[in-house]
Short mmCIF file of C-alpha atoms in Angstrom, two decimals:
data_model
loop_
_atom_site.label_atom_id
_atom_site.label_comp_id
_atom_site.label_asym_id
_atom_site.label_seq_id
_atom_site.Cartn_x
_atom_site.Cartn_y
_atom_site.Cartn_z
CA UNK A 1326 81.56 9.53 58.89
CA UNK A 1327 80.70 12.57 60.78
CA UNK A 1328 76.57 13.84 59.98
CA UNK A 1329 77.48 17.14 61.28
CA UNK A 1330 80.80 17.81 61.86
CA UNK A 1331 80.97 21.82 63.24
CA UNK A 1332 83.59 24.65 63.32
CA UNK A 1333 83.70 24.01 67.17
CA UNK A 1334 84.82 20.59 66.47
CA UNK A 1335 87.73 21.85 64.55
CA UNK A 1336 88.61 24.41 66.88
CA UNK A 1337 88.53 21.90 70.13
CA UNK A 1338 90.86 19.10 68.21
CA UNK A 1339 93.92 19.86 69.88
CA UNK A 1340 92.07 19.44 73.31
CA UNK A 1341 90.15 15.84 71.94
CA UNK A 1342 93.79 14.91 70.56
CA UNK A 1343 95.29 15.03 73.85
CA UNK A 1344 92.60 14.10 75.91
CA UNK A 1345 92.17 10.87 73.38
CA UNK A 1346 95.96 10.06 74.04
CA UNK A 1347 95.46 9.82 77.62
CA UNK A 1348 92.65 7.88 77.66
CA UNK A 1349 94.83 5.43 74.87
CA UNK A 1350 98.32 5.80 76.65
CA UNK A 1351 98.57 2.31 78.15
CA UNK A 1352 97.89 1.06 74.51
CA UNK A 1353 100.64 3.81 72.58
CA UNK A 1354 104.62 3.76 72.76
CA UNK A 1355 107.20 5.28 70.42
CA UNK A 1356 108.48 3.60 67.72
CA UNK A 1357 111.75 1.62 67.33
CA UNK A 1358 114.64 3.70 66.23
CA UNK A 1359 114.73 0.22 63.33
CA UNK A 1360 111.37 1.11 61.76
CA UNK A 1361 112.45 5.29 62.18
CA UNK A 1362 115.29 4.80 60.26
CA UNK A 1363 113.88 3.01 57.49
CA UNK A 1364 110.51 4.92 57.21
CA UNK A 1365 111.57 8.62 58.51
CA UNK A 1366 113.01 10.93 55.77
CA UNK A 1367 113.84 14.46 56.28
CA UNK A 1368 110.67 16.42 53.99
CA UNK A 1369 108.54 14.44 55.88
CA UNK A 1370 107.80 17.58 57.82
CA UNK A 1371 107.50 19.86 54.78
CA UNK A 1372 104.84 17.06 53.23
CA UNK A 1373 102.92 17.29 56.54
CA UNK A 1374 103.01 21.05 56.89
CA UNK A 1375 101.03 21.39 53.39
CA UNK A 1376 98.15 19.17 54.68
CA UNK A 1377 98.17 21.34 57.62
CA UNK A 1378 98.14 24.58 56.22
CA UNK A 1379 95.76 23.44 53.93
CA UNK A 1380 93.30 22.89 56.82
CA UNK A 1381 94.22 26.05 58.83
CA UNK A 1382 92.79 27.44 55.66
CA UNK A 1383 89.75 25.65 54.65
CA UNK A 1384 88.67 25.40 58.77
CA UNK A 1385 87.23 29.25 58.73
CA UNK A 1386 86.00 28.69 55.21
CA UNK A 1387 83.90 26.20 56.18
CA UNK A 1388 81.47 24.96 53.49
CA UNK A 1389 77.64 24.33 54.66
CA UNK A 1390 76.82 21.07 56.26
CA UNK A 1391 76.78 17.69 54.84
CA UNK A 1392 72.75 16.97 54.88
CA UNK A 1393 72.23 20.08 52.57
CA UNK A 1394 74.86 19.06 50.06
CA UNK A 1395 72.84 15.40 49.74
CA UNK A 1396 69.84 17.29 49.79
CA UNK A 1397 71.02 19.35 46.92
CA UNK A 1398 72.55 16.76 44.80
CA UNK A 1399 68.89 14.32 45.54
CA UNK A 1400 66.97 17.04 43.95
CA UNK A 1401 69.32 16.69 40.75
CA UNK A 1402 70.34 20.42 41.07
CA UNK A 1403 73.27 19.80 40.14
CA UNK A 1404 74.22 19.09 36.42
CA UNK A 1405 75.93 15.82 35.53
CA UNK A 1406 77.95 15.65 32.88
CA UNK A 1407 78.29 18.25 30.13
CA UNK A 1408 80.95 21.12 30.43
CA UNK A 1409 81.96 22.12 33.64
CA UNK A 1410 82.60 26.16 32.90
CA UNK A 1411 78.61 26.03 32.04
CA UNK A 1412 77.82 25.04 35.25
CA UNK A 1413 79.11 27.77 38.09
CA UNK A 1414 76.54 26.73 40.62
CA UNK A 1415 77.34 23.11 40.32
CA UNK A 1416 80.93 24.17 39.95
CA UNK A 1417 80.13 25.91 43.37
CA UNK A 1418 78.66 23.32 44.86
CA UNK A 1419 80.91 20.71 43.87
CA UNK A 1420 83.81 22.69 45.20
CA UNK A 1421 81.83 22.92 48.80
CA UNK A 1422 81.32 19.16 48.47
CA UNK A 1423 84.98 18.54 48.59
CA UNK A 1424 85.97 20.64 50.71
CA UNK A 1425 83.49 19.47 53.66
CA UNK A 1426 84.67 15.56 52.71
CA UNK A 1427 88.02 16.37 52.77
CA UNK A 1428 87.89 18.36 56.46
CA UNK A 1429 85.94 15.14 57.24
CA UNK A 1430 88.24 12.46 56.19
CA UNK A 1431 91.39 14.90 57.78
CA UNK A 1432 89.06 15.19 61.38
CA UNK A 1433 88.43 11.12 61.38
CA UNK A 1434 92.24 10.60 60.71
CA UNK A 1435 93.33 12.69 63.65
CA UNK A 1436 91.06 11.09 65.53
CA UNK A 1437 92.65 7.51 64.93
CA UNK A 1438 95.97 9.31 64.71
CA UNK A 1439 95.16 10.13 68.71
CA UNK A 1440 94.86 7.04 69.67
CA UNK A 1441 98.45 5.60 68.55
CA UNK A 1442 99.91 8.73 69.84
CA UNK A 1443 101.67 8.37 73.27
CA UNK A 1444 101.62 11.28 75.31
CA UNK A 1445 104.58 12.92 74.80
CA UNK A 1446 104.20 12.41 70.70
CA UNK A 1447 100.67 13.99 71.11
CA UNK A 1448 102.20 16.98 72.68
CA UNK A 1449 104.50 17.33 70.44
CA UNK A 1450 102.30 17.03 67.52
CA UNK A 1451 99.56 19.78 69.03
CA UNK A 1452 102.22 22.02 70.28
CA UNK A 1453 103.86 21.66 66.83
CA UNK A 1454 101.39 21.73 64.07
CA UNK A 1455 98.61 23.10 65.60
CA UNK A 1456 100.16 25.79 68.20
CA UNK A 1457 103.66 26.61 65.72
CA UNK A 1458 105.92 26.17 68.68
CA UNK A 1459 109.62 25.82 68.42
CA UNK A 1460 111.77 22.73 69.42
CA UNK A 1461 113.02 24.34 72.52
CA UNK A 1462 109.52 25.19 73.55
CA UNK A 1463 108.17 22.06 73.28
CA UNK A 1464 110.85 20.15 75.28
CA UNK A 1465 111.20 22.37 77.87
CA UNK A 1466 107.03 21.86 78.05
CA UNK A 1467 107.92 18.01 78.37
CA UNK A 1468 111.22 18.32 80.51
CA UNK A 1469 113.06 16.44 78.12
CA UNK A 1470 116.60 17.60 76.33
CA UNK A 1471 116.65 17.86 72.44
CA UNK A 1472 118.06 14.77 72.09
CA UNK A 1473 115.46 13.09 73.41
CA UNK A 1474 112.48 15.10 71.56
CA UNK A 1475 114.20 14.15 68.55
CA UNK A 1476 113.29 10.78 68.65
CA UNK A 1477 109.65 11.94 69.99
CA UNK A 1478 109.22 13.91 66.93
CA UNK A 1479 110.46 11.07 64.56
CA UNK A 1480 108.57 8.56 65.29
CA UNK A 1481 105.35 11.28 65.42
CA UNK A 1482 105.89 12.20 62.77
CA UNK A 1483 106.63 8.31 60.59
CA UNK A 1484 102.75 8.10 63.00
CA UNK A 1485 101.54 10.88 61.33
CA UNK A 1486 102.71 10.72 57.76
CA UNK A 1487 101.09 6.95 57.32
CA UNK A 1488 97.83 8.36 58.28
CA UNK A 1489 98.13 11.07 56.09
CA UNK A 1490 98.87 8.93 53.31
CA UNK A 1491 95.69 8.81 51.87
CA UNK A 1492 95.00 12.45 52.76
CA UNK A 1493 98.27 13.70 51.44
CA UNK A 1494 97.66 13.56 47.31
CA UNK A 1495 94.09 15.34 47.89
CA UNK A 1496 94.69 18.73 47.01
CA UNK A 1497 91.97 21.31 46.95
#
């Protein structure tokens, strides 16, 4: 994992994602329209949007870093056990704790996710959930027709959603 993973790191993942992709492009390809159709189902999207608004929100809300929370919890500050509305500081801290781990595990996953991604998938996927650009946007930015980024976005998003899996049932 990440010892000190920063709010400049968060805001400069678009621009790692698609640099990464490059660098991996040789290595990335879509995915058959055989393993689309049998893994690809249409709230896919909506399933993937949650996890993503869910770190649009928690990225400016960014808990302190890691090496204070193990700090804290070393010193036995925090109160294990017992009843957890008697405890609002470890409630607080726990809370903090989570957060921070879960930005870390969703940072590390786009990181792999960048290098399956080819480079039309990866700017589809940045220009999509990170920038909120339409359909027609995003094609035109790839001089493809619709038809074509269809099958782009599919098989981004079957990419996507498998590396999410673990991600998705976290909620916070």
């Amino acid at each position: 994992m990440i010892s000190s993973l920063s709010l400049n790191d968060l805001l400069e993942l678009p621009n790692v994602i698609l640099k990464t992709c490059e660098k991996y492009e040789e290595y990335s390809e879509l995915l058959q329209d055989s393993i689309i159709l049998q893994y690809y189902h249409k709230n896919m999207r909506k399933e993937l949007n949650k996890i993503f608004e869910q770190f649009q929100e928690m990225k400016y809300s960014y808990p302190f870093s890691y090496n204070y929370c193990s700090k804290v919890i070393s010193n036995d500050v925090c109160v294990q056990g017992g009843n957890k509305n008697n405890d609002p500081i470890g409630n607080f801290i726990n809370n903090h704790m989570d957060q921070y781990l879960w930005l870390e595990r969703f940072y590390q996953a786009i990181l792999t996710l960048a290098t399956k991604l080819s480079n039309q998938e990866a700017v589809y996927f940045v220009d999509s959930f990170f920038g909120h650009r339409s359909e027609d946007f995003i094609s035109d930015k790839l001089g493809i027709s619709r038809m074509t980024l269809q099958k782009i976005k599919k098989s981004c998003l079957v990419k996507v959603y498998f590396e999410f899996q673990f991600i998705k049932n976290i909620t916070m």
